[in-house]
Amino acid sequence: MNPHPEPTAPDAASESAIERVFRAWHEAVPTQDADKIADLYAADGVIETPPAVLSPGDTGSGVVQGRESIRAFEHWVAYRDLPRRWPSVDLGVPAPDTDGRTHLVESMDIVDGLIARHLVCWGWVTFERLHAAANNTPPTG
């Protein structure tokens, strides 16, 4: 017996729920509403993202675990000059900017209509903005 069964495609109802959560997250982030963002995560949800490395209490993991920790993290992010919007983010499609470079790729595991695990990978252009914000220097790109 295979311990890792082949993934199956979601049915239409599941796909609709996944898209709803994905879009809700991308609509909530620019508003900086930490409660709205955190409420999209499961109680034991996880986000892994570069800004987490800069947040208070992080040990260099870049991982924030648990809805209440995510809420605190999002409150912290709201008061930082960090990138919050990416061009043409769409479900399953990386977000290239006008320069053709990918600035963000992400993966969300949605369980029972909530984000269980969220991985946000930043391209170098966006990461440079994060680095500049952390060091209070203007980005070069």
GROMACS .gro file of N, CA and C in nm:
model
  423
    1MET      N    1   0.083  -0.118   0.000
    1MET     CA    2   0.000   0.000   0.000
    1MET      C    3   0.089   0.125   0.000
    2ASN      N    4   0.056   0.219  -0.084
    2ASN     CA    5   0.132   0.343  -0.096
    2ASN      C    6   0.100   0.436   0.022
    3PRO      N    7   0.200   0.473   0.105
    3PRO     CA    8   0.173   0.562   0.218
    3PRO      C    9   0.145   0.706   0.175
    4HIS      N   10   0.175   0.737   0.050
    4HIS     CA   11   0.152   0.871  -0.002
    4HIS      C   12   0.061   0.861  -0.124
    5PRO      N   13  -0.069   0.856  -0.100
    5PRO     CA   14  -0.161   0.841  -0.214
    5PRO      C   15  -0.153   0.961  -0.308
    6GLU      N   16  -0.185   0.935  -0.431
    6GLU     CA   17  -0.185   1.042  -0.531
    6GLU      C   18  -0.290   1.147  -0.493
    7PRO      N   19  -0.254   1.275  -0.507
    7PRO     CA   20  -0.354   1.378  -0.478
    7PRO      C   21  -0.467   1.371  -0.580
    8THR      N   22  -0.583   1.409  -0.537
    8THR     CA   23  -0.698   1.410  -0.627
    8THR      C   24  -0.740   1.554  -0.649
    9ALA      N   25  -0.798   1.578  -0.764
    9ALA     CA   26  -0.847   1.713  -0.794
    9ALA      C   27  -0.969   1.741  -0.707
   10PRO      N   28  -0.980   1.866  -0.660
   10PRO     CA   29  -1.096   1.899  -0.577
   10PRO      C   30  -1.223   1.900  -0.661
   11ASP      N   31  -1.335   1.869  -0.595
   11ASP     CA   32  -1.462   1.881  -0.666
   11ASP      C   33  -1.496   2.029  -0.680
   12ALA      N   34  -1.602   2.059  -0.753
   12ALA     CA   35  -1.635   2.199  -0.783
   12ALA      C   36  -1.662   2.278  -0.655
   13ALA      N   37  -1.728   2.220  -0.557
   13ALA     CA   38  -1.759   2.291  -0.432
   13ALA      C   39  -1.631   2.322  -0.356
   14SER      N   40  -1.539   2.226  -0.350
   14SER     CA   41  -1.412   2.248  -0.280
   14SER      C   42  -1.330   2.352  -0.352
   15GLU      N   43  -1.329   2.346  -0.484
   15GLU     CA   44  -1.252   2.443  -0.562
   15GLU      C   45  -1.307   2.583  -0.540
   16SER      N   46  -1.438   2.597  -0.531
   16SER     CA   47  -1.499   2.726  -0.505
   16SER      C   48  -1.460   2.778  -0.367
   17ALA      N   49  -1.457   2.691  -0.266
   17ALA     CA   50  -1.418   2.731  -0.130
   17ALA      C   51  -1.272   2.773  -0.126
   18ILE      N   52  -1.188   2.701  -0.198
   18ILE     CA   53  -1.045   2.735  -0.205
   18ILE      C   54  -1.028   2.872  -0.268
   19GLU      N   55  -1.096   2.896  -0.378
   19GLU     CA   56  -1.085   3.025  -0.446
   19GLU      C   57  -1.137   3.138  -0.356
   20ARG      N   58  -1.245   3.113  -0.283
   20ARG     CA   59  -1.301   3.213  -0.193
   20ARG      C   60  -1.199   3.255  -0.088
   21VAL      N   61  -1.132   3.158  -0.026
   21VAL     CA   62  -1.033   3.187   0.077
   21VAL      C   63  -0.913   3.260   0.017
   22PHE      N   64  -0.866   3.212  -0.096
   22PHE     CA   65  -0.753   3.276  -0.164
   22PHE      C   66  -0.783   3.422  -0.193
   23ARG      N   67  -0.899   3.449  -0.252
   23ARG     CA   68  -0.935   3.586  -0.288
   23ARG      C   69  -0.958   3.671  -0.163
   24ALA      N   70  -1.019   3.613  -0.060
   24ALA     CA   71  -1.044   3.688   0.065
   24ALA      C   72  -0.912   3.732   0.128
   25TRP      N   73  -0.812   3.643   0.125
   25TRP     CA   74  -0.681   3.679   0.181
   25TRP      C   75  -0.620   3.795   0.104
   26HIS      N   76  -0.624   3.786  -0.030
   26HIS     CA   77  -0.563   3.890  -0.113
   26HIS      C   78  -0.640   4.021  -0.109
   27GLU      N   79  -0.766   4.016  -0.075
   27GLU     CA   80  -0.843   4.139  -0.056
   27GLU      C   81  -0.817   4.199   0.082
   28ALA      N   82  -0.794   4.115   0.182
   28ALA     CA   83  -0.775   4.162   0.320
   28ALA      C   84  -0.636   4.221   0.343
   29VAL      N   85  -0.533   4.166   0.280
   29VAL     CA   86  -0.396   4.211   0.307
   29VAL      C   87  -0.376   4.360   0.281
   30PRO      N   88  -0.418   4.416   0.169
   30PRO     CA   89  -0.395   4.560   0.148
   30PRO      C   90  -0.470   4.648   0.249
   31THR      N   91  -0.576   4.597   0.311
   31THR     CA   92  -0.652   4.676   0.409
   31THR      C   93  -0.580   4.680   0.543
   32GLN      N   94  -0.482   4.594   0.563
   32GLN     CA   95  -0.406   4.583   0.688
   32GLN      C   96  -0.495   4.547   0.806
   33ASP      N   97  -0.607   4.480   0.780
   33ASP     CA   98  -0.698   4.437   0.886
   33ASP      C   99  -0.651   4.303   0.941
   34ALA      N  100  -0.572   4.308   1.048
   34ALA     CA  101  -0.511   4.187   1.104
   34ALA      C  102  -0.615   4.084   1.147
   35ASP      N  103  -0.728   4.131   1.200
   35ASP     CA  104  -0.832   4.037   1.244
   35ASP      C  105  -0.893   3.965   1.125
   36LYS      N  106  -0.921   4.039   1.020
   36LYS     CA  107  -0.980   3.979   0.900
   36LYS      C  108  -0.886   3.876   0.838
   37ILE      N  109  -0.757   3.909   0.836
   37ILE     CA  110  -0.657   3.818   0.781
   37ILE      C  111  -0.646   3.693   0.868
   38ALA      N  112  -0.627   3.713   0.999
   38ALA     CA  113  -0.607   3.600   1.091
   38ALA      C  114  -0.727   3.507   1.093
   39ASP      N  115  -0.847   3.563   1.079
   39ASP     CA  116  -0.968   3.480   1.084
   39ASP      C  117  -0.980   3.386   0.964
   40LEU      N  118  -0.896   3.403   0.862
   40LEU     CA  119  -0.895   3.312   0.748
   40LEU      C  120  -0.813   3.186   0.776
   41TYR      N  121  -0.738   3.186   0.887
   41TYR     CA  122  -0.652   3.073   0.922
   41TYR      C  123  -0.719   2.981   1.023
   42ALA      N  124  -0.685   2.854   1.015
   42ALA     CA  125  -0.728   2.756   1.115
   42ALA      C  126  -0.665   2.794   1.249
   43ALA      N  127  -0.723   2.748   1.358
   43ALA     CA  128  -0.671   2.779   1.492
   43ALA      C  129  -0.523   2.744   1.503
   44ASP      N  130  -0.482   2.634   1.438
   44ASP     CA  131  -0.342   2.592   1.441
   44ASP      C  132  -0.272   2.619   1.307
   45GLY      N  133  -0.326   2.714   1.230
   45GLY     CA  134  -0.272   2.746   1.098
   45GLY      C  135  -0.129   2.798   1.105
   46VAL      N  136  -0.062   2.791   0.992
   46VAL     CA  137   0.079   2.829   0.982
   46VAL      C  138   0.097   2.917   0.859
   47ILE      N  139   0.176   3.024   0.874
   47ILE     CA  140   0.222   3.100   0.758
   47ILE      C  141   0.373   3.105   0.763
   48GLU      N  142   0.434   3.080   0.650
   48GLU     CA  143   0.579   3.089   0.636
   48GLU      C  144   0.606   3.195   0.531
   49THR      N  145   0.673   3.304   0.573
   49THR     CA  146   0.693   3.418   0.485
   49THR      C  147   0.814   3.499   0.531
   50PRO      N  148   0.890   3.558   0.439
   50PRO     CA  149   1.009   3.632   0.479
   50PRO      C  150   0.989   3.740   0.586
   51PRO      N  151   0.880   3.820   0.584
   51PRO     CA  152   0.868   3.922   0.689
   51PRO      C  153   0.866   3.865   0.831
   52ALA      N  154   0.828   3.739   0.845
   52ALA     CA  155   0.823   3.679   0.979
   52ALA      C  156   0.961   3.678   1.045
   53VAL      N  157   1.065   3.670   0.964
   53VAL     CA  158   1.202   3.669   1.019
   53VAL      C  159   1.231   3.799   1.093
   54LEU      N  160   1.170   3.908   1.052
   54LEU     CA  161   1.192   4.038   1.114
   54LEU      C  162   1.103   4.064   1.234
   55SER      N  163   1.001   3.983   1.251
   55SER     CA  164   0.902   4.009   1.356
   55SER      C  165   0.956   3.976   1.495
   56PRO      N  166   0.904   4.045   1.596
   56PRO     CA  167   0.950   4.021   1.733
   56PRO      C  168   0.930   3.875   1.773
   57GLY      N  169   1.029   3.818   1.834
   57GLY     CA  170   1.018   3.682   1.884
   57GLY      C  171   1.054   3.574   1.785
   58ASP      N  172   1.071   3.608   1.657
   58ASP     CA  173   1.107   3.504   1.560
   58ASP      C  174   1.251   3.461   1.583
   59THR      N  175   1.274   3.333   1.568
   59THR     CA  176   1.408   3.278   1.590
   59THR      C  177   1.482   3.253   1.459
   60GLY      N  178   1.438   3.320   1.354
   60GLY     CA  179   1.501   3.301   1.224
   60GLY      C  180   1.432   3.198   1.139
   61SER      N  181   1.316   3.150   1.185
   61SER     CA  182   1.245   3.045   1.111
   61SER      C  183   1.159   3.100   0.999
   62GLY      N  184   1.109   3.222   1.016
   62GLY     CA  185   1.018   3.276   0.916
   62GLY      C  186   0.881   3.212   0.921
   63VAL      N  187   0.852   3.140   1.029
   63VAL     CA  188   0.724   3.068   1.043
   63VAL      C  189   0.647   3.127   1.159
   64VAL      N  190   0.519   3.152   1.136
   64VAL     CA  191   0.429   3.198   1.242
   64VAL      C  192   0.321   3.091   1.254
   65GLN      N  193   0.302   3.039   1.375
   65GLN     CA  194   0.209   2.927   1.393
   65GLN      C  195   0.099   2.964   1.492
   66GLY      N  196  -0.024   2.933   1.452
   66GLY     CA  197  -0.141   2.956   1.536
   66GLY      C  198  -0.211   3.086   1.499
   67ARG      N  199  -0.344   3.082   1.495
   67ARG     CA  200  -0.422   3.198   1.452
   67ARG      C  201  -0.390   3.323   1.536
   68GLU      N  202  -0.378   3.308   1.666
   68GLU     CA  203  -0.353   3.426   1.749
   68GLU      C  204  -0.213   3.482   1.726
   69SER      N  205  -0.116   3.396   1.701
   69SER     CA  206   0.019   3.444   1.667
   69SER      C  207   0.018   3.511   1.530
   70ILE      N  208  -0.061   3.457   1.438
   70ILE     CA  209  -0.074   3.519   1.305
   70ILE      C  210  -0.140   3.655   1.319
   71ARG      N  211  -0.242   3.665   1.404
   71ARG     CA  212  -0.308   3.794   1.428
   71ARG      C  213  -0.206   3.898   1.480
   72ALA      N  214  -0.126   3.859   1.579
   72ALA     CA  215  -0.023   3.949   1.634
   72ALA      C  216   0.079   3.986   1.526
   73PHE      N  217   0.118   3.888   1.445
   73PHE     CA  218   0.213   3.913   1.336
   73PHE      C  219   0.153   4.013   1.236
   74GLU      N  220   0.028   3.995   1.200
   74GLU     CA  221  -0.036   4.085   1.103
   74GLU      C  222  -0.053   4.225   1.161
   75HIS      N  223  -0.076   4.238   1.291
   75HIS     CA  224  -0.079   4.371   1.354
   75HIS      C  225   0.059   4.434   1.342
   76TRP      N  226   0.164   4.357   1.365
   76TRP     CA  227   0.301   4.406   1.353
   76TRP      C  228   0.329   4.450   1.209
   77VAL      N  229   0.290   4.368   1.112
   77VAL     CA  230   0.313   4.399   0.970
   77VAL      C  231   0.242   4.528   0.930
   78ALA      N  232   0.124   4.553   0.986
   78ALA     CA  233   0.044   4.670   0.949
   78ALA      C  234   0.118   4.801   0.975
   79TYR      N  235   0.211   4.799   1.068
   79TYR     CA  236   0.284   4.922   1.102
   79TYR      C  237   0.424   4.926   1.042
   80ARG      N  238   0.450   4.843   0.944
   80ARG     CA  239   0.579   4.841   0.876
   80ARG      C  240   0.559   4.879   0.731
   81ASP      N  241   0.663   4.933   0.671
   81ASP     CA  242   0.658   4.970   0.530
   81ASP      C  243   0.699   4.849   0.447
   82LEU      N  244   0.611   4.749   0.444
   82LEU     CA  245   0.640   4.625   0.371
   82LEU      C  246   0.549   4.615   0.250
   83PRO      N  247   0.593   4.549   0.145
   83PRO     CA  248   0.506   4.529   0.029
   83PRO      C  249   0.380   4.454   0.070
   84ARG      N  250   0.264   4.501   0.026
   84ARG     CA  251   0.138   4.437   0.061
   84ARG      C  252   0.055   4.402  -0.062
   85ARG      N  253   0.095   4.448  -0.177
   85ARG     CA  254   0.018   4.421  -0.298
   85ARG      C  255   0.112   4.374  -0.406
   86TRP      N  256   0.068   4.276  -0.477
   86TRP     CA  257   0.148   4.223  -0.585
   86TRP      C  258   0.067   4.232  -0.713
   87PRO      N  259   0.131   4.260  -0.824
   87PRO     CA  260   0.057   4.272  -0.950
   87PRO      C  261   0.001   4.138  -0.994
   88SER      N  262  -0.115   4.143  -1.049
   88SER     CA  263  -0.183   4.030  -1.112
   88SER      C  264  -0.168   3.897  -1.038
   89VAL      N  265  -0.195   3.898  -0.908
   89VAL     CA  266  -0.198   3.772  -0.834
   89VAL      C  267  -0.326   3.701  -0.873
   90ASP      N  268  -0.314   3.578  -0.916
   90ASP     CA  269  -0.432   3.501  -0.953
   90ASP      C  270  -0.413   3.359  -0.907
   91LEU      N  271  -0.522   3.292  -0.889
   91LEU     CA  272  -0.522   3.156  -0.837
   91LEU      C  273  -0.437   3.066  -0.925
   92GLY      N  274  -0.329   3.014  -0.868
   92GLY     CA  275  -0.243   2.920  -0.938
   92GLY      C  276  -0.146   2.982  -1.037
   93VAL      N  277  -0.138   3.114  -1.040
   93VAL     CA  278  -0.051   3.180  -1.137
   93VAL      C  279   0.048   3.269  -1.063
   94PRO      N  280   0.180   3.251  -1.087
   94PRO     CA  281   0.277   3.342  -1.024
   94PRO      C  282   0.250   3.486  -1.065
   95ALA      N  283   0.300   3.580  -0.988
   95ALA     CA  284   0.271   3.720  -1.011
   95ALA      C  285   0.390   3.794  -1.071
   96PRO      N  286   0.401   3.797  -1.204
   96PRO     CA  287   0.510   3.874  -1.263
   96PRO      C  288   0.476   4.023  -1.264
   97ASP      N  289   0.576   4.106  -1.248
   97ASP     CA  290   0.557   4.250  -1.255
   97ASP      C  291   0.576   4.292  -1.400
   98THR      N  292   0.570   4.420  -1.425
   98THR     CA  293   0.586   4.469  -1.562
   98THR      C  294   0.723   4.437  -1.618
   99ASP      N  295   0.820   4.409  -1.529
   99ASP     CA  296   0.953   4.373  -1.577
   99ASP      C  297   0.963   4.225  -1.614
  100GLY      N  298   0.852   4.151  -1.597
  100GLY     CA  299   0.850   4.010  -1.634
  100GLY      C  300   0.907   3.918  -1.528
  101ARG      N  301   0.954   3.973  -1.417
  101ARG     CA  302   1.011   3.891  -1.311
  101ARG      C  303   0.901   3.853  -1.212
  102THR      N  304   0.910   3.734  -1.160
  102THR     CA  305   0.812   3.688  -1.062
  102THR      C  306   0.846   3.747  -0.926
  103HIS      N  307   0.748   3.808  -0.864
  103HIS     CA  308   0.768   3.872  -0.736
  103HIS      C  309   0.710   3.790  -0.621
  104LEU      N  310   0.620   3.698  -0.651
  104LEU     CA  311   0.555   3.622  -0.546
  104LEU      C  312   0.503   3.491  -0.600
  105VAL      N  313   0.529   3.385  -0.526
  105VAL     CA  314   0.467   3.256  -0.553
  105VAL      C  315   0.419   3.207  -0.418
  106GLU      N  316   0.298   3.158  -0.412
  106GLU     CA  317   0.248   3.112  -0.284
  106GLU      C  318   0.170   2.982  -0.298
  107SER      N  319   0.159   2.917  -0.185
  107SER     CA  320   0.084   2.793  -0.176
  107SER      C  321  -0.001   2.798  -0.049
  108MET      N  322  -0.127   2.766  -0.062
  108MET     CA  323  -0.217   2.759   0.053
  108MET      C  324  -0.277   2.620   0.060
  109ASP      N  325  -0.269   2.560   0.178
  109ASP     CA  326  -0.342   2.437   0.204
  109ASP      C  327  -0.469   2.477   0.277
  110ILE      N  328  -0.583   2.453   0.214
  110ILE     CA  329  -0.712   2.492   0.270
  110ILE      C  330  -0.780   2.366   0.323
  111VAL      N  331  -0.817   2.369   0.451
  111VAL     CA  332  -0.886   2.256   0.514
  111VAL      C  333  -1.010   2.311   0.583
  112ASP      N  334  -1.124   2.254   0.548
  112ASP     CA  335  -1.252   2.297   0.607
  112ASP      C  336  -1.273   2.448   0.594
  113GLY      N  337  -1.236   2.504   0.480
  113GLY     CA  338  -1.261   2.644   0.452
  113GLY      C  339  -1.168   2.742   0.521
  114LEU      N  340  -1.060   2.693   0.581
  114LEU     CA  341  -0.963   2.780   0.647
  114LEU      C  342  -0.822   2.745   0.601
  115ILE      N  343  -0.730   2.841   0.612
  115ILE     CA  344  -0.592   2.817   0.571
  115ILE      C  345  -0.523   2.736   0.681
  116ALA      N  346  -0.477   2.617   0.645
  116ALA     CA  347  -0.405   2.532   0.739
  116ALA      C  348  -0.255   2.562   0.732
  117ARG      N  349  -0.204   2.580   0.611
  117ARG     CA  350  -0.063   2.610   0.591
  117ARG      C  351  -0.052   2.704   0.472
  118HIS      N  352   0.030   2.807   0.487
  118HIS     CA  353   0.044   2.909   0.384
  118HIS      C  354   0.193   2.939   0.366
  119LEU      N  355   0.243   2.913   0.250
  119LEU     CA  356   0.382   2.939   0.216
  119LEU      C  357   0.385   3.054   0.116
  120VAL      N  358   0.456   3.161   0.151
  120VAL     CA  359   0.466   3.277   0.063
  120VAL      C  360   0.614   3.295   0.028
  121CYS      N  361   0.649   3.273  -0.097
  121CYS     CA  362   0.787   3.287  -0.144
  121CYS      C  363   0.797   3.417  -0.223
  122TRP      N  364   0.894   3.498  -0.187
  122TRP     CA  365   0.912   3.627  -0.251
  122TRP      C  366   1.026   3.620  -0.351
  123GLY      N  367   1.005   3.685  -0.467
  123GLY     CA  368   1.114   3.700  -0.563
  123GLY      C  369   1.212   3.805  -0.515
  124TRP      N  370   1.326   3.817  -0.582
  124TRP     CA  371   1.431   3.907  -0.536
  124TRP      C  372   1.389   4.053  -0.535
  125VAL      N  373   1.310   4.097  -0.632
  125VAL     CA  374   1.269   4.237  -0.636
  125VAL      C  375   1.187   4.271  -0.512
  126THR      N  376   1.092   4.187  -0.478
  126THR     CA  377   1.009   4.211  -0.360
  126THR      C  378   1.089   4.191  -0.233
  127PHE      N  379   1.177   4.093  -0.232
  127PHE     CA  380   1.260   4.070  -0.115
  127PHE      C  381   1.351   4.191  -0.089
  128GLU      N  382   1.398   4.254  -0.196
  128GLU     CA  383   1.481   4.374  -0.178
  128GLU      C  384   1.402   4.483  -0.108
  129ARG      N  385   1.271   4.495  -0.138
  129ARG     CA  386   1.187   4.592  -0.069
  129ARG      C  387   1.178   4.560   0.079
  130LEU      N  388   1.166   4.432   0.112
  130LEU     CA  389   1.162   4.389   0.252
  130LEU      C  390   1.294   4.424   0.321
  131HIS      N  391   1.403   4.394   0.256
  131HIS     CA  392   1.536   4.422   0.311
  131HIS      C  393   1.552   4.571   0.336
  132ALA      N  394   1.508   4.652   0.240
  132ALA     CA  395   1.518   4.797   0.255
  132ALA      C  396   1.432   4.846   0.371
  133ALA      N  397   1.312   4.791   0.385
  133ALA     CA  398   1.224   4.831   0.495
  133ALA      C  399   1.287   4.794   0.629
  134ALA      N  400   1.351   4.680   0.634
  134ALA     CA  401   1.414   4.634   0.759
  134ALA      C  402   1.533   4.721   0.796
  135ASN      N  403   1.600   4.773   0.695
  135ASN     CA  404   1.719   4.855   0.719
  135ASN      C  405   1.695   5.003   0.701
  136ASN      N  406   1.568   5.040   0.679
  136ASN     CA  407   1.531   5.180   0.658
  136ASN      C  408   1.610   5.246   0.547
  137THR      N  409   1.631   5.172   0.437
  137THR     CA  410   1.699   5.227   0.321
  137THR      C  411   1.607   5.213   0.201
  138PRO      N  412   1.615   5.305   0.106
  138PRO     CA  413   1.528   5.294  -0.011
  138PRO      C  414   1.573   5.177  -0.099
  139PRO      N  415   1.476   5.102  -0.155
  139PRO     CA  416   1.514   4.994  -0.248
  139PRO      C  417   1.572   5.053  -0.376
  140THR      N  418   1.656   4.975  -0.441
  140THR     CA  419   1.719   5.021  -0.564
  140THR      C  420   1.637   4.984  -0.686
  141GLY      N  421   1.544   4.890  -0.672
  141GLY     CA  422   1.469   4.842  -0.788
  141GLY      C  423   1.334   4.898  -0.805
   0.00000   0.00000   0.00000
